[in-house]
Coordinates of C-alpha atoms in Angstrom, one line a residue:
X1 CA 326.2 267.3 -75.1
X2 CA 329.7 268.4 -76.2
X3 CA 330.5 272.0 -75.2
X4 CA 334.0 272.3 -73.7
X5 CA 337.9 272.0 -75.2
X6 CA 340.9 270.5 -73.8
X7 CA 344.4 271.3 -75.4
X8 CA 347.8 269.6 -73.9
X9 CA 350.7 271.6 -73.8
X10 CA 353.4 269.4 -72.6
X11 CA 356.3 271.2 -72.3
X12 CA 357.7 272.5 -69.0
X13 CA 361.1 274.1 -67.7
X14 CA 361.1 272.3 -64.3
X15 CA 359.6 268.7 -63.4
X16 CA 357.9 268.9 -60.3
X17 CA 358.9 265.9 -57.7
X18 CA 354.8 265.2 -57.6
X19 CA 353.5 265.6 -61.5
X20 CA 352.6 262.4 -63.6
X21 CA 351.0 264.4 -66.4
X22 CA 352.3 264.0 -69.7
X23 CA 355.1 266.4 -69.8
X24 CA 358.5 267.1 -71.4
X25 CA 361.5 269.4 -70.4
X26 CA 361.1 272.1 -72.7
X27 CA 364.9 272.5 -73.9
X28 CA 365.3 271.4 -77.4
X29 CA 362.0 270.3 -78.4
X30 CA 360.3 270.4 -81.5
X31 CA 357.5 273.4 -80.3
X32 CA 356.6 275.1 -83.4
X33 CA 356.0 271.4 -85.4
X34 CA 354.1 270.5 -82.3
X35 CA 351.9 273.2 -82.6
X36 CA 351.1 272.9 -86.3
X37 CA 350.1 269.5 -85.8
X38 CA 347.9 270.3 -83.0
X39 CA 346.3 272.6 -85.2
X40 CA 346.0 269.5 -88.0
X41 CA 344.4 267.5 -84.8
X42 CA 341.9 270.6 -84.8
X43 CA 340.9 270.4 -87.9
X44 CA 340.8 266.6 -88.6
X45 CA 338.7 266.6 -85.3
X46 CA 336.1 268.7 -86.1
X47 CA 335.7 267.2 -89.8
X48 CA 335.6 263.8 -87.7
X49 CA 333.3 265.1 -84.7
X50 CA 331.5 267.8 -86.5
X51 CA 329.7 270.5 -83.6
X52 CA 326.6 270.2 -82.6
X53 CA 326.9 272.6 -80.2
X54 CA 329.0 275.7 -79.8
X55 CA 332.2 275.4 -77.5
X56 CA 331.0 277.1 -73.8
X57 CA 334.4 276.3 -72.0
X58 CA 338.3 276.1 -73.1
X59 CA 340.9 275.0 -71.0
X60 CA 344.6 274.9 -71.9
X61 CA 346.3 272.7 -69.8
X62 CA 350.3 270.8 -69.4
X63 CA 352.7 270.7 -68.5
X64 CA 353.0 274.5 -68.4
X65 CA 351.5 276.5 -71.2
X66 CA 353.0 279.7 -69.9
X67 CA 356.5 277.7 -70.9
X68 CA 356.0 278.9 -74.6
X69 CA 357.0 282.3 -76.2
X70 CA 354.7 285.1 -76.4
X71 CA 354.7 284.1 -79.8
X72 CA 354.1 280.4 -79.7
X73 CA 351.1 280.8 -77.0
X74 CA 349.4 283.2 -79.2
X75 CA 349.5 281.2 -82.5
X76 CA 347.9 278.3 -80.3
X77 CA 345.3 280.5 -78.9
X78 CA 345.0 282.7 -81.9
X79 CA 344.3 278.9 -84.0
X80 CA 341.0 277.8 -81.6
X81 CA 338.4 280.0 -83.3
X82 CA 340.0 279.3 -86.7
X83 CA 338.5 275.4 -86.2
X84 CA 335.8 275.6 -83.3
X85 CA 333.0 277.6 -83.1
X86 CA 332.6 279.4 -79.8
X87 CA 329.9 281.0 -77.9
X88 CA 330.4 284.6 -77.1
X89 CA 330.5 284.2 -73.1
X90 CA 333.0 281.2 -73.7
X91 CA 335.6 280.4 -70.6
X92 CA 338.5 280.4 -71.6
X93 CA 341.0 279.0 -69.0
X94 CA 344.9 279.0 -69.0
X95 CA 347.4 277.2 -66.8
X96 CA 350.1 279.5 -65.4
X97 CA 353.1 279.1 -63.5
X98 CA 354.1 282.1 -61.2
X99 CA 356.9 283.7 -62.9
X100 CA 356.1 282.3 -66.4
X101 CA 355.0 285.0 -68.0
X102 CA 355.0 288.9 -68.4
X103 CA 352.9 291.5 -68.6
X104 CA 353.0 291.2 -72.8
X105 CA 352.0 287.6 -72.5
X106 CA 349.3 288.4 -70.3
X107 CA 348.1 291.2 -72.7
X108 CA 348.3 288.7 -75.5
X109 CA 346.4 285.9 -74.0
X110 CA 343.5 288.5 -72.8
X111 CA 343.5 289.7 -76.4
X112 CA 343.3 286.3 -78.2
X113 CA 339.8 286.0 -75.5
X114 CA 341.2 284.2 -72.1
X115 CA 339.2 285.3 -69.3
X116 CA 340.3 283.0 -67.2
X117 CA 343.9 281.8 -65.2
X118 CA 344.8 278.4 -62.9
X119 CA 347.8 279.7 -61.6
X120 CA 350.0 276.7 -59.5
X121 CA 350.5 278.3 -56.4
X122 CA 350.4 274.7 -54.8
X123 CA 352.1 276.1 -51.8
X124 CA 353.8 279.6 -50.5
X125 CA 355.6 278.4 -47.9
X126 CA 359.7 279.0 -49.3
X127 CA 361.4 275.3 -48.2
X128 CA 357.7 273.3 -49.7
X129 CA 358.3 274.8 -52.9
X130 CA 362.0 273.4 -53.2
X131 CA 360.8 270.1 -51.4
X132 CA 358.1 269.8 -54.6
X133 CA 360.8 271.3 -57.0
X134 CA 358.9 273.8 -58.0
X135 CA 360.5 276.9 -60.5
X136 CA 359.0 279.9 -58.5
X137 CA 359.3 281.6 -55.3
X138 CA 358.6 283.6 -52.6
X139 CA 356.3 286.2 -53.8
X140 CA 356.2 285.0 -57.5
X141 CA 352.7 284.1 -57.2
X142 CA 351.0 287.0 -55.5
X143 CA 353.1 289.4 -59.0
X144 CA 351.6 286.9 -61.3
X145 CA 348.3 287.2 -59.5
X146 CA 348.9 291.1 -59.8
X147 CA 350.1 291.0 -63.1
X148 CA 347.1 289.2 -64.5
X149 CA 344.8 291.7 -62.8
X150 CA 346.3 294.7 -64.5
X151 CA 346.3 293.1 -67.8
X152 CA 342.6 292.6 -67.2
X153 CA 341.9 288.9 -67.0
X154 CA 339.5 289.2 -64.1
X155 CA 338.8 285.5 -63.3
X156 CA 341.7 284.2 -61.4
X157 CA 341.8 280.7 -59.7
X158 CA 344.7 279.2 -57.4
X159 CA 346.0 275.7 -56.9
X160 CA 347.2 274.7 -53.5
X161 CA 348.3 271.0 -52.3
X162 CA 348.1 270.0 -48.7
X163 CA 349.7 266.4 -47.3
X164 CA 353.0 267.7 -48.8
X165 CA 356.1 265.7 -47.6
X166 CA 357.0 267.5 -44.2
X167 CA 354.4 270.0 -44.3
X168 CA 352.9 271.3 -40.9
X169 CA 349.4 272.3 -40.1
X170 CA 351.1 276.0 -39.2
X171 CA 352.9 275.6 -42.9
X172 CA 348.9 275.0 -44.0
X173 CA 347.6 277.3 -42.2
X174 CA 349.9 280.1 -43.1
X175 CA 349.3 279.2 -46.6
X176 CA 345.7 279.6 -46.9
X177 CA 346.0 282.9 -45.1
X178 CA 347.8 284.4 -48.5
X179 CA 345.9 282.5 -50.6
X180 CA 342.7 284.4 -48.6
X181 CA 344.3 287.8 -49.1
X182 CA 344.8 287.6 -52.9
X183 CA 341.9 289.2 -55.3
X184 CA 341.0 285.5 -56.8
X185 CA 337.7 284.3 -57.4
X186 CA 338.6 280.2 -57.1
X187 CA 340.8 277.7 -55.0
X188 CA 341.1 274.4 -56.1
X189 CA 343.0 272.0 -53.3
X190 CA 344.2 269.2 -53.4
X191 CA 345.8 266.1 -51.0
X192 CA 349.2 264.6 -52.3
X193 CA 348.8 261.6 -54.4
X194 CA 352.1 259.3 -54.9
X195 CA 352.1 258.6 -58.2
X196 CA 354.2 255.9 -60.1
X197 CA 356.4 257.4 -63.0
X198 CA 357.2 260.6 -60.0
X199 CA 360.4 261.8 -58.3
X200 CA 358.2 261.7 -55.2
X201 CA 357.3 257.8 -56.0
X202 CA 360.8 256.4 -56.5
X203 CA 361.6 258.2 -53.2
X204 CA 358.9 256.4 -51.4
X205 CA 359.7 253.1 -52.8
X206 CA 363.0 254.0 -50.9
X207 CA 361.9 255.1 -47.9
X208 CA 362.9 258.5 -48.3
X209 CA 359.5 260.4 -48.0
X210 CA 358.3 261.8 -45.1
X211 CA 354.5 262.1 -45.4
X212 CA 351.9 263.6 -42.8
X213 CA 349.9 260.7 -41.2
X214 CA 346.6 260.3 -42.8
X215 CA 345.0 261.8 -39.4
X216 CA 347.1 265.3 -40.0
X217 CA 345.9 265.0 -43.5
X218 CA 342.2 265.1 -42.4
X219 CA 343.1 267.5 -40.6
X220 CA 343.9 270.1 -43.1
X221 CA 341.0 269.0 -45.4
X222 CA 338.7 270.0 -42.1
X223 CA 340.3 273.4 -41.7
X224 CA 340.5 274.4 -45.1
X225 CA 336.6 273.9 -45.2
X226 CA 336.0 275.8 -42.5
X227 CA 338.5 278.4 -42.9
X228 CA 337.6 279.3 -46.6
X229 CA 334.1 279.4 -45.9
X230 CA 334.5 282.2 -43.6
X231 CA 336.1 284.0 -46.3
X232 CA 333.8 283.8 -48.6
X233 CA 334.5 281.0 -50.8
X234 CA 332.0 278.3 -51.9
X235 CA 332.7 274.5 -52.0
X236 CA 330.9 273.2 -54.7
X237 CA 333.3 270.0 -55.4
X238 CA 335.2 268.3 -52.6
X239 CA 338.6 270.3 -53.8
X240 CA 337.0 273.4 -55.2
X241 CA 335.5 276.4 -53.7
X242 CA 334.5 279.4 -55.8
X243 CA 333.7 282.8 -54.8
X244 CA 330.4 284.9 -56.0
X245 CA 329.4 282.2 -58.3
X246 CA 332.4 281.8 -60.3
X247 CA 332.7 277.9 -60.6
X248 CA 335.1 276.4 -63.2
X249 CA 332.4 276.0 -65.9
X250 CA 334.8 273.3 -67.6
X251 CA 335.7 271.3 -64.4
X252 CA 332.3 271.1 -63.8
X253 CA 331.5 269.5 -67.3
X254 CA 333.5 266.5 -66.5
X255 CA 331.8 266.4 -63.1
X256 CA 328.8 266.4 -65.0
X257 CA 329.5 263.4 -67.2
X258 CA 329.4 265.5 -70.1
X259 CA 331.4 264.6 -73.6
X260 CA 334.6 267.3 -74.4
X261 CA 337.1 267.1 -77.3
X262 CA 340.8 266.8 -76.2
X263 CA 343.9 268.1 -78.8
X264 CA 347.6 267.1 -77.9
X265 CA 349.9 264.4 -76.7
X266 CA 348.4 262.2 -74.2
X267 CA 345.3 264.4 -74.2
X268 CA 341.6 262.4 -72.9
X269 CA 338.7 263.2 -75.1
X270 CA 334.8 261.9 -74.6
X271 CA 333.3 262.1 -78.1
X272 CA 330.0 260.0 -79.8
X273 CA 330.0 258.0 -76.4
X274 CA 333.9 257.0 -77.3
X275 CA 336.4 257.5 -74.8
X276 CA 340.0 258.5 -76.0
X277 CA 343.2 258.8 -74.9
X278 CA 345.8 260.2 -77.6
X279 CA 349.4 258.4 -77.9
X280 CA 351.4 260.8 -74.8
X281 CA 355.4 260.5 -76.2
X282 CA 356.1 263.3 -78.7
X283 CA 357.3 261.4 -81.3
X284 CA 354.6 259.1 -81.6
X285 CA 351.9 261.7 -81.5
X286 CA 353.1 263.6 -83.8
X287 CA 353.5 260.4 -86.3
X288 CA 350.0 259.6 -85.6
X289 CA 348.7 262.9 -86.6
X290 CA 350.6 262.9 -89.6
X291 CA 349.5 259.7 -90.5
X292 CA 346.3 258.8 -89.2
X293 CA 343.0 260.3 -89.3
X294 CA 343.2 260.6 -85.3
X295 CA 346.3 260.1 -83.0
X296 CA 344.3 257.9 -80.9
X297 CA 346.6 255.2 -78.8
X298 CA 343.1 254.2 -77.1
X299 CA 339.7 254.1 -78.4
X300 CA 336.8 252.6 -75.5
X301 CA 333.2 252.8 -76.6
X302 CA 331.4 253.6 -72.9
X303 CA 328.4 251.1 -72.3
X304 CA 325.0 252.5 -70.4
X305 CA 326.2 250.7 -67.3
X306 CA 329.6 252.9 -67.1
X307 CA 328.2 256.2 -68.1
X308 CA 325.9 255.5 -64.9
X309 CA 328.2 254.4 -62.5
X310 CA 330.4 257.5 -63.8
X311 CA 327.4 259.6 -63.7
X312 CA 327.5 258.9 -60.2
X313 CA 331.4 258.8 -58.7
X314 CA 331.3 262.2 -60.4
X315 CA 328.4 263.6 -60.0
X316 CA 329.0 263.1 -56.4
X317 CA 331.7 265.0 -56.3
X318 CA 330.5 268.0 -56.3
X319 CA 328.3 269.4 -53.1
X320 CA 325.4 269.7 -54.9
X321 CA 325.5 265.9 -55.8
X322 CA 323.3 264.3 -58.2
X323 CA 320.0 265.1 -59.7
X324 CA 317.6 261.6 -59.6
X325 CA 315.7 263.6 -62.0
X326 CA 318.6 264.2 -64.3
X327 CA 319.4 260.3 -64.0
X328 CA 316.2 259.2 -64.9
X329 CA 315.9 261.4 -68.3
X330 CA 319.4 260.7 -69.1
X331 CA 319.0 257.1 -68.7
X332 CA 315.3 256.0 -68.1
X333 CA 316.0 254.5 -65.1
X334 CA 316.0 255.4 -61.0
X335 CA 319.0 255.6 -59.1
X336 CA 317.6 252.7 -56.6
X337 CA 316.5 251.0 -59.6
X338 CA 320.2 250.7 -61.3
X339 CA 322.0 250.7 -57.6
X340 CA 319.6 249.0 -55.4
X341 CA 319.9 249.3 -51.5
X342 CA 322.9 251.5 -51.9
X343 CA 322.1 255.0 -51.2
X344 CA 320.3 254.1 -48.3
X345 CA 323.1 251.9 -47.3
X346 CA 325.6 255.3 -47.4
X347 CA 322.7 257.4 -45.6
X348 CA 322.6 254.8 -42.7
X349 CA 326.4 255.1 -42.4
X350 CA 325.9 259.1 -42.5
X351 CA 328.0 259.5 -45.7
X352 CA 324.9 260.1 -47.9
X353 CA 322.3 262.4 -47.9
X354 CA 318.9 263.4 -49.5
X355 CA 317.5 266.7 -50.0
X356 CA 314.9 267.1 -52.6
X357 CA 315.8 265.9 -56.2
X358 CA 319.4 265.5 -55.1
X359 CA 321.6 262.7 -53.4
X360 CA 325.0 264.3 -52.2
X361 CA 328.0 263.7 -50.2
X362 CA 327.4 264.5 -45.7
X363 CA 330.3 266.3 -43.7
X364 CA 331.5 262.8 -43.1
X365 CA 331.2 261.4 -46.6
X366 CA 333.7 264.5 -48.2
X367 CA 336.4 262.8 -45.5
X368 CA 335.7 259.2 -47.3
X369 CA 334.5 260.1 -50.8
X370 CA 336.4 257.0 -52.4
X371 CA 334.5 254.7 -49.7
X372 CA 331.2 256.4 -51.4
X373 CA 332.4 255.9 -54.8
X374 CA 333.3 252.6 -55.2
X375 CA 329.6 251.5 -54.1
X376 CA 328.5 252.9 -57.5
X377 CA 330.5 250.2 -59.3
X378 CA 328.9 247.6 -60.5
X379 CA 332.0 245.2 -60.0
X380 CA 331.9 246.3 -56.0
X381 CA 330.8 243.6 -53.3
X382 CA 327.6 243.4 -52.5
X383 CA 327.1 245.6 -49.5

């Protein structure tokens, strides 16, 4: 089943301390050749992969799509329908930075069909947004917020980042209170992750990074839970919490352990059971496309034994957890057949529970979701 779209735009005016996404500083690149040869990774795509089902979910992610002119943005947006077939309730999600666009690019992308914005908030507190080197301010994110409203793009979703270097549970708290009071539908939330190839990384090799302890941490993950359940928002993945139903329809496809199709530098696809990642560095992408039938840098055919273990690290994710009933018709086998001894292992230690068809993550088992996880591999130690 292959119904949602990734495309990579990797071009931003500010590197965040934190980001290891495949980005480039936006000054001086070659934009409008990357774009036309995006669209030839459409096309060859589709001629490749044909369709077999109509695309229910788009998501156009960086880097910072916002970054490029009205112009730019709307010939990339304007170019999906042209090689994918689309169903007529399709989400159609865009990455925003406060500040990054205007009303007219707003108006454009809700004409070209985007119903949906992430907008990276990560934080509104004035000093964490220098400390992450991030290119917006005070009060840029609640105009963007307001801007996208009045341009009609209803669906709006925030990103927020707790376990930031130096960043009090007041700083957290305070936060969350103005993410509350916008008119958005989603939060997605994340911990800090020290990545190699960051700012944030060579600092911490260094010594130089302050980071809450691990307890503090916790902390915020148990307040956040708590706090944006009492206003109204539903978690339905350990990060993401949704109001009146609205779930990101495309996250929830990975989650899933569905197949996508990816377009860009560095982008991940999961196509005829093959998982890809495309060569990230602008020059050699843009080679490959020109010169092979897909800019692929790595090619892995997924065997029966990964797609179940990923069926399950994901799966388990999100609060609803994983259907035993789904397992079995996806791969003709029980969950305690493939993984024997292990749920009830993780329901003895109160990190798993059962409730009809479904095995999903306790209270205790969102806090130590990687402990969970890694009992699904097939490489772990026997427990």
């Amino acid at each position: 089943m292959r119904k949602s779209l990734y495309i990579h735009v990797p071009f931003c005016e500010q590197i965040c301390h934190y980001c290891d996404f495949n980005k480039f500083f936006l000054q001086n690149q070659p934009v409008d050749e990357y774009l036309d040869l995006c669209m030839e990774e459409m096309e060859k795509t589709v001629k490749t992969h044909p369709q077999t089902e109509l695309i229910e979910t788009i998501y156009i992610g960086g880097g910072t799509p916002t970054a490029l002119s009205t112009e730019q943005l709307k010939r990339l947006l304007e170019a999906v329908p042209k090689y994918f077939q689309l169903t007529d309730q399709v989400e159609w999600t865009v990455e925003v930075n406060p500040g990054s666009a205007d009303r007219e690019k707003f108006e454009m992308m809700k004409n070209a069909g985007v119903n949906r914005l992430s907008i990276g908030a990560q934080t509104f507190d004035p000093e964490l947004l220098k400390t992450i080197n991030r290119d917006h301010g005070t009060g840029e994110a609640e105009h963007t917020v307001k801007l996208a409203q009045e341009s009609g793009i209803p669906n709006l979703s925030i990103d927020m980042m707790f376990g930031l270097p130096g960043q009090t549970m007041k700083q957290w708290k305070d936060s969350l209170q103005k993410a509350a009071e916008l008119d958005i539908s989603h939060i997605s939330a994340y911990s800090l992750k020290i990545e190699p190839k960051t700012v944030f990384y060579q600092m911490w090799n260094k010594g130089r990074l302050q980071l809450p302890e691990q307890e503090l941490e916790a902390e915020m993950y148990t307040y956040m839970l708590t706090f944006l359940k009492k206003h109204g928002f539903t978690a339905y993945e350990i990060s993401n919490f949704s109001k009146h139903g609205l779930e990101s329809m495309h996250n929830l496809a990975y989650w899933n352990n569905d197949e996508y199709y990816g377009i860009g530098a560095g982008a991940h696809s999961y196509v005829d059971g093959m998982r890809n990642r495309n060569h990230g560095p602008l020059p050699k992408y843009m080679k490959a496309v020109k010169n092979e039938e897909l800019p692929y840098l790595e090619k892995h055919k997924v065997t029966k034994e990964e797609k179940m273990e990923e069926e399950m690290f994901m799966g388990l994710r999100k609060r609803l957890g994983v259907s035993k009933e789904q397992f079995y018709r996806r791969y003709n086998r029980g969950i305690e057949e493939v993984f024997p001894g292990v749920v009830e292992h993780l329901k003895n230690k109160l990190l798993l529970q059962e409730m009809d068809d479904r095995i999903m993550l306790t209270e205790e088992g969102l806090l130590l979701g990687n402990e969970v996880f890694e009992k699904f591999l097939f490489t772990a130690e026997e427990i």
